Short mmCIF file of C-alpha atoms and ligand atoms in Angstrom, two decimals:
data_model
loop_
_atom_site.label_atom_id
_atom_site.label_comp_id
_atom_site.label_asym_id
_atom_site.label_seq_id
_atom_site.Cartn_x
_atom_site.Cartn_y
_atom_site.Cartn_z
CA MET T 1 26.60 -7.27 8.51
CA PRO T 2 23.68 -5.83 10.46
CA ASP T 3 23.85 -6.27 14.25
CA ASN T 4 20.15 -6.16 14.99
CA LEU T 5 18.93 -8.39 12.19
CA ILE T 6 19.50 -11.97 11.13
CA ILE T 7 19.44 -12.28 7.36
CA GLN T 8 18.90 -15.66 5.69
CA GLY T 9 18.67 -16.40 1.99
CA PRO T 10 17.63 -15.65 -0.59
CA GLU T 11 16.43 -19.20 -0.95
CA LYS T 12 13.82 -20.06 -3.58
CA GLY T 13 13.42 -16.31 -4.11
CA VAL T 14 12.69 -15.57 -0.43
CA LEU T 15 14.77 -13.37 1.87
CA LEU T 16 14.13 -14.00 5.56
CA ILE T 17 14.76 -11.06 7.88
CA THR T 18 14.58 -11.69 11.63
CA LEU T 19 14.57 -8.77 14.06
CA ASN T 20 17.12 -9.63 16.71
CA ARG T 21 17.20 -7.31 19.73
CA PRO T 22 15.90 -9.82 22.27
CA GLN T 23 17.10 -7.79 25.27
CA ALA T 24 14.57 -5.08 24.35
CA LEU T 25 11.83 -7.27 22.82
CA ASN T 26 12.95 -6.09 19.37
CA ALA T 27 12.21 -2.45 20.17
CA LEU T 28 12.82 -0.49 17.00
CA ASN T 29 15.71 1.88 17.55
CA THR T 30 17.23 4.04 14.82
CA GLU T 31 20.07 1.59 14.29
CA LEU T 32 17.76 -1.38 13.71
CA LEU T 33 15.50 0.61 11.39
CA GLY T 34 18.56 1.85 9.49
CA GLU T 35 19.77 -1.73 9.04
CA LEU T 36 16.35 -2.84 7.85
CA SER T 37 16.17 0.04 5.44
CA ALA T 38 19.66 -0.80 4.04
CA VAL T 39 18.75 -4.48 3.59
CA LEU T 40 15.61 -3.48 1.69
CA ASP T 41 17.63 -1.04 -0.45
CA ALA T 42 19.79 -3.93 -1.61
CA ALA T 43 16.88 -6.37 -1.89
CA GLU T 44 14.92 -4.08 -4.20
CA PHE T 45 17.43 -4.49 -7.02
CA ASP T 46 18.47 -8.08 -6.34
CA THR T 47 16.65 -10.21 -8.91
CA GLU T 48 17.26 -13.32 -6.81
CA ILE T 49 14.96 -11.84 -4.18
CA ARG T 50 11.30 -12.00 -5.11
CA THR T 51 9.68 -11.74 -1.67
CA VAL T 52 10.66 -10.91 1.89
CA VAL T 53 9.55 -12.54 5.12
CA LEU T 54 9.88 -10.33 8.17
CA THR T 55 9.72 -11.83 11.63
CA GLY T 56 10.84 -11.40 15.23
CA SER T 57 11.08 -13.88 18.09
CA GLU T 58 8.40 -16.11 19.61
CA ARG T 59 8.08 -13.63 22.47
CA ALA T 60 7.95 -10.45 20.44
CA PHE T 61 7.65 -9.39 16.83
CA ALA T 62 8.52 -5.91 18.13
CA ALA T 63 7.41 -4.08 21.28
CA GLY T 64 7.38 -0.70 19.57
CA ALA T 65 9.78 2.14 19.08
CA ASP T 66 12.65 2.16 21.54
CA ILE T 67 11.22 4.13 24.45
CA ASN T 68 14.64 4.96 25.91
CA GLU T 69 15.73 6.45 22.61
CA MET T 70 12.46 8.36 22.27
CA ALA T 71 12.83 9.79 25.75
CA ALA T 72 16.08 11.44 24.69
CA ARG T 73 14.46 13.34 21.80
CA ASP T 74 12.99 16.82 22.11
CA LEU T 75 10.74 18.60 19.63
CA VAL T 76 13.59 19.44 17.25
CA GLY T 77 14.94 15.90 17.57
CA ILE T 78 11.53 14.59 16.52
CA LEU T 79 11.28 17.01 13.59
CA GLU T 80 14.67 15.86 12.34
CA ASP T 81 14.10 12.22 13.22
CA PRO T 82 16.09 9.99 10.83
CA ARG T 83 13.66 7.15 11.51
CA VAL T 84 11.06 8.85 9.33
CA ALA T 85 13.14 8.18 6.20
CA HIS T 86 13.59 4.55 7.26
CA TRP T 87 9.85 4.07 7.67
CA GLN T 88 9.25 5.66 4.27
CA ARG T 89 11.80 3.30 2.74
CA ILE T 90 10.00 0.27 4.15
CA ALA T 91 6.66 1.60 2.89
CA ARG T 92 7.85 2.00 -0.70
CA PHE T 93 9.51 -1.42 -1.01
CA PRO T 94 7.99 -2.79 -4.23
CA LYS T 95 8.22 -6.54 -3.61
CA PRO T 96 5.78 -8.38 -1.33
CA ILE T 97 6.61 -8.49 2.38
CA ILE T 98 5.03 -11.18 4.50
CA ALA T 99 5.08 -10.53 8.24
CA ALA T 100 5.25 -13.60 10.48
CA ILE T 101 4.12 -12.24 13.83
CA ASN T 102 4.52 -14.00 17.15
CA GLY T 103 4.16 -12.42 20.57
CA PHE T 104 3.96 -8.67 21.02
CA ALA T 105 3.37 -6.39 18.04
CA LEU T 106 2.89 -3.11 19.85
CA GLY T 107 3.11 0.53 18.82
CA GLY T 108 5.77 0.78 16.12
CA GLY T 109 5.83 -3.04 16.12
CA CYS T 110 2.18 -3.19 15.09
CA GLU T 111 2.88 -0.41 12.59
CA LEU T 112 5.84 -2.30 11.15
CA ALA T 113 3.66 -5.40 10.77
CA MET T 114 1.13 -3.25 8.92
CA HIS T 115 3.85 -2.19 6.44
CA ALA T 116 3.79 -5.82 5.26
CA ASP T 117 1.48 -6.89 2.45
CA ILE T 118 0.39 -10.13 4.10
CA LEU T 119 0.24 -10.54 7.88
CA ILE T 120 0.06 -13.95 9.45
CA ALA T 121 0.31 -14.52 13.17
CA GLY T 122 0.97 -17.16 15.76
CA GLU T 123 -1.70 -18.04 18.31
CA ASN T 124 0.24 -16.07 20.95
CA ALA T 125 0.36 -12.79 18.99
CA ARG T 126 -0.83 -9.60 20.66
CA PHE T 127 -1.49 -6.42 18.73
CA GLY T 128 -1.81 -2.96 20.19
CA GLN T 129 -1.16 0.76 19.86
CA PRO T 130 -0.22 1.60 23.47
CA GLU T 131 1.35 5.00 22.70
CA ILE T 132 -1.52 6.71 24.52
CA ASN T 133 -0.17 5.20 27.77
CA LEU T 134 3.04 7.17 27.21
CA GLY T 135 1.24 10.46 26.60
CA ILE T 136 1.86 10.28 22.85
CA MET T 137 0.08 8.83 19.85
CA PRO T 138 0.95 6.48 16.95
CA GLY T 139 3.54 8.00 14.61
CA ALA T 140 4.15 5.45 11.86
CA GLY T 141 0.70 4.83 10.46
CA GLY T 142 -1.14 3.44 13.48
CA THR T 143 -4.06 5.81 13.11
CA GLN T 144 -4.25 5.38 9.33
CA ARG T 145 -3.30 1.83 8.33
CA LEU T 146 -4.98 0.30 11.38
CA THR T 147 -8.20 2.17 10.66
CA ARG T 148 -8.16 1.04 7.04
CA ALA T 149 -7.54 -2.54 8.13
CA VAL T 150 -9.97 -2.95 11.02
CA GLY T 151 -12.35 0.00 10.70
CA THR T 152 -12.83 3.10 12.80
CA ALA T 153 -14.53 1.49 15.80
CA LEU T 154 -11.80 -0.99 16.73
CA ALA T 155 -8.92 1.28 15.66
CA MET T 156 -10.30 4.07 17.82
CA GLN T 157 -10.70 1.72 20.80
CA MET T 158 -7.17 0.36 20.42
CA ALA T 159 -5.51 3.75 19.94
CA LEU T 160 -7.45 5.50 22.70
CA THR T 161 -7.32 2.78 25.36
CA GLY T 162 -3.94 1.29 24.50
CA GLU T 163 -5.47 -2.16 25.04
CA GLN T 164 -4.10 -5.13 23.16
CA ILE T 165 -6.08 -7.53 20.99
CA SER T 166 -5.45 -11.24 20.47
CA ALA T 167 -4.53 -12.96 17.24
CA GLN T 168 -8.09 -14.32 17.07
CA ARG T 169 -9.58 -10.82 17.32
CA ALA T 170 -7.06 -9.52 14.76
CA LEU T 171 -8.13 -12.25 12.34
CA GLN T 172 -11.79 -11.52 12.89
CA ALA T 173 -11.15 -7.79 12.33
CA GLY T 174 -9.17 -8.30 9.11
CA LEU T 175 -5.78 -7.15 10.40
CA ILE T 176 -4.19 -10.53 9.64
CA SER T 177 -5.08 -13.21 7.14
CA GLU T 178 -4.14 -16.39 9.01
CA ILE T 179 -3.35 -17.77 12.47
CA CYS T 180 -0.88 -20.64 12.90
CA PRO T 181 0.53 -22.57 15.81
CA THR T 182 3.23 -20.22 17.13
CA GLU T 183 6.14 -22.52 16.25
CA LEU T 184 4.93 -22.77 12.64
CA THR T 185 4.37 -19.09 11.86
CA VAL T 186 7.68 -18.49 10.10
CA GLU T 187 7.45 -21.76 8.17
CA ARG T 188 3.97 -20.86 6.95
CA ALA T 189 5.09 -17.33 5.98
CA ILE T 190 7.98 -18.79 3.98
CA GLN T 191 5.58 -21.16 2.25
CA ILE T 192 3.38 -18.23 1.21
CA ALA T 193 6.45 -16.22 0.16
CA GLU T 194 7.75 -19.11 -1.98
CA THR T 195 4.41 -19.45 -3.72
CA ILE T 196 4.48 -15.75 -4.61
CA ALA T 197 8.16 -15.96 -5.59
CA SER T 198 7.26 -18.58 -8.21
CA LYS T 199 4.92 -16.17 -10.05
CA ALA T 200 5.80 -13.65 -12.74
CA PRO T 201 7.66 -10.83 -10.90
CA LEU T 202 6.19 -7.93 -12.88
CA ALA T 203 2.66 -9.24 -12.39
CA VAL T 204 3.38 -9.62 -8.66
CA ARG T 205 4.75 -6.10 -8.40
CA LEU T 206 1.83 -4.48 -10.21
CA THR T 207 -0.71 -6.57 -8.31
CA LYS T 208 0.77 -5.40 -5.00
CA GLU T 209 0.62 -1.79 -6.15
CA ALA T 210 -2.93 -2.15 -7.45
CA VAL T 211 -4.25 -3.73 -4.25
CA HIS T 212 -2.71 -0.88 -2.22
CA LYS T 213 -4.46 1.59 -4.52
CA ALA T 214 -7.75 0.26 -3.18
CA SER T 215 -7.11 1.95 0.14
CA ASP T 216 -5.08 4.88 -1.20
CA THR T 217 -7.50 6.27 -3.80
CA ASP T 218 -11.12 6.46 -4.90
CA LEU T 219 -12.64 3.57 -6.88
CA ALA T 220 -12.44 5.26 -10.31
CA THR T 221 -8.72 6.03 -9.88
CA GLY T 222 -8.04 2.53 -8.57
CA LEU T 223 -9.86 0.93 -11.48
CA ARG T 224 -7.97 3.14 -13.93
CA PHE T 225 -4.67 2.07 -12.37
CA GLU T 226 -5.72 -1.60 -12.56
CA ARG T 227 -6.62 -1.26 -16.27
CA HIS T 228 -3.31 0.44 -17.10
CA ALA T 229 -1.30 -2.12 -15.12
CA PHE T 230 -3.19 -4.97 -16.80
CA THR T 231 -2.40 -3.44 -20.19
CA VAL T 232 1.29 -3.00 -19.36
CA LEU T 233 1.54 -6.71 -18.50
CA SER T 234 0.19 -7.64 -21.93
CA GLY T 235 3.58 -6.66 -23.35
CA THR T 236 5.61 -9.00 -21.15
CA ALA T 237 7.28 -12.26 -22.11
CA ASP T 238 6.01 -13.76 -18.85
CA ARG T 239 2.41 -13.20 -19.93
CA ALA T 240 3.07 -14.99 -23.23
CA GLU T 241 4.80 -17.79 -21.32
CA GLY T 242 1.99 -18.07 -18.75
CA LEU T 243 -0.72 -18.38 -21.38
CA LYS T 244 1.33 -20.77 -23.55
CA ALA T 245 2.21 -22.99 -20.59
CA PHE T 246 -1.49 -23.32 -19.75
CA GLN T 247 -2.30 -24.35 -23.32
CA GLU T 248 0.58 -26.83 -23.36
CA LYS T 249 -0.46 -28.21 -19.95
CA ARG T 250 2.92 -27.53 -18.31
CA LYS T 251 4.28 -25.30 -15.55
CA PRO T 252 5.29 -21.83 -16.74
CA LYS T 253 8.91 -20.71 -16.57
CA PHE T 254 8.84 -17.02 -15.65
CA THR T 255 11.90 -14.89 -16.24
CA GLY T 256 10.82 -11.47 -15.02
CA CYS T 257 10.70 -10.02 -18.54
N1 DAK Y 1 11.50 0.20 24.19
C1 DAK Y 1 12.62 -0.11 24.93
N2 DAK Y 1 12.71 -1.20 25.71
C2 DAK Y 1 11.64 -2.03 25.77
C3 DAK Y 1 10.44 -1.77 25.02
C4 DAK Y 1 10.40 -0.59 24.20
N3 DAK Y 1 9.33 -0.29 23.44
N4 DAK Y 1 9.56 -2.76 25.30
C5 DAK Y 1 10.18 -3.60 26.16
N5 DAK Y 1 11.43 -3.16 26.44
C6 DAK Y 1 12.43 -3.79 27.32
C7 DAK Y 1 12.03 -3.63 28.79
O1 DAK Y 1 12.41 -2.34 29.26
C8 DAK Y 1 12.81 -4.77 29.42
O2 DAK Y 1 14.14 -4.37 29.53
P1 DAK Y 1 14.99 -4.68 30.89
O3 DAK Y 1 14.23 -4.05 31.99
O4 DAK Y 1 14.98 -6.20 30.97
O5 DAK Y 1 16.32 -4.09 30.61
C9 DAK Y 1 12.74 -5.85 28.37
O6 DAK Y 1 12.43 -5.20 27.13
C10 DAK Y 1 11.65 -6.87 28.62
O7 DAK Y 1 10.44 -6.18 28.81
P2 DAK Y 1 9.49 -6.38 30.11
O8 DAK Y 1 10.29 -6.80 31.29
O9 DAK Y 1 8.65 -5.18 30.23
O10 DAK Y 1 8.62 -7.65 29.63
P3 DAK Y 1 7.11 -7.98 30.01
O11 DAK Y 1 6.85 -9.33 29.43
O12 DAK Y 1 6.85 -7.77 31.45
O13 DAK Y 1 6.23 -6.90 29.22
C11 DAK Y 1 5.59 -5.58 27.29
C12 DAK Y 1 6.25 -6.90 27.85
C13 DAK Y 1 5.76 -5.59 25.78
C14 DAK Y 1 4.08 -5.61 27.62
C15 DAK Y 1 6.25 -4.36 27.97
O14 DAK Y 1 7.67 -4.48 27.84
C16 DAK Y 1 5.80 -3.05 27.36
O15 DAK Y 1 4.73 -2.54 27.69
N6 DAK Y 1 6.65 -2.48 26.49
C17 DAK Y 1 6.40 -1.18 25.91
C18 DAK Y 1 5.37 -1.28 24.83
C19 DAK Y 1 5.04 0.08 24.24
O16 DAK Y 1 4.59 0.99 24.95
N7 DAK Y 1 5.26 0.25 22.92
C20 DAK Y 1 5.02 1.49 22.25
C21 DAK Y 1 6.25 2.36 22.25
S1 DAK Y 1 5.94 3.93 21.44
C22 DAK Y 1 7.57 7.40 14.79
C23 DAK Y 1 7.46 6.07 14.44
C24 DAK Y 1 7.04 5.15 15.36
C25 DAK Y 1 6.73 5.52 16.65
C26 DAK Y 1 6.81 6.85 16.99
C27 DAK Y 1 7.21 7.79 16.07
N8 DAK Y 1 7.98 8.37 13.84
C28 DAK Y 1 8.49 7.92 12.54
C29 DAK Y 1 7.92 9.74 14.11
C30 DAK Y 1 6.34 4.50 17.59
C31 DAK Y 1 6.17 4.73 18.90
C32 DAK Y 1 6.04 3.57 19.79
O17 DAK Y 1 6.05 2.44 19.39
#
């Protein structure tokens, strides 16, 4: 059992992962990232798990990489940093991840939130890339994913000043898709996750991949991927079931085939 995570479910296709290092505001040390990576390894091939909700506490989603751990690493330690593989593992998880963000999402915490496919936040959420205050810079996508999400102007301001933005500003900028009352953030994320979990899994998987292509490639390549993925789905039993259920005016029963 992981020490730094609370795992609940799967229930109705949703696995709930709660970061649980309250003494350090969920700072992401190697151990925690390793546990998260191992849970996702298992979740990828568990057909009972269709979506993942990732959350922290009301005070902090995560306050960044563990600064004490980072302070102990020299140049070679950074080059051989095992956390890199954990971050890559999170990034290539094929099922949708919904981040339910309350409190601080700073540095690696903001970057972890941006590894999710849907970000929703409580009214008290604060986002920032404060690495510049430590004499470093973002190292897990903060210059790339943030820029794609909110544009160069705001990303540059956040990364160069280290200043935090509110949930309201994050919504306005397109970093998150919804704001909820803080105590309802996780509930709302689970609701979204359950809705997605009720859809045809292969269609969900390919849709996630196709939407990510929009920021990973040029338009022609993205459109080509979309056309191929659409064609692949035409061979699935779930497509036949979805269309038939509509014609028969009933709810579809998807099987993942
Ligand atoms: N690391 C370790 N401990 C932390 C922490 C962190 N990032 N953030 C908070 N804590 C600890 C505090 O030290 C304190 O511990 P005690 O003193 O009680 O033992 C406890 O959590 C409560 O924090 P505070 O007392 O400071 O609480 P406040 O409400 O006053 O302030 C705060 C909350 C979030 C504003 C403040 O704690 C803060 O500024 N924290 C640091 C935020 C930060 O600078 N984050 C960025 C870290 S750098 C990479 C991947 C990722 C990264 C790098 C490389 N590769 C794959 C190569 C990421 C880098 C980063 O994230």
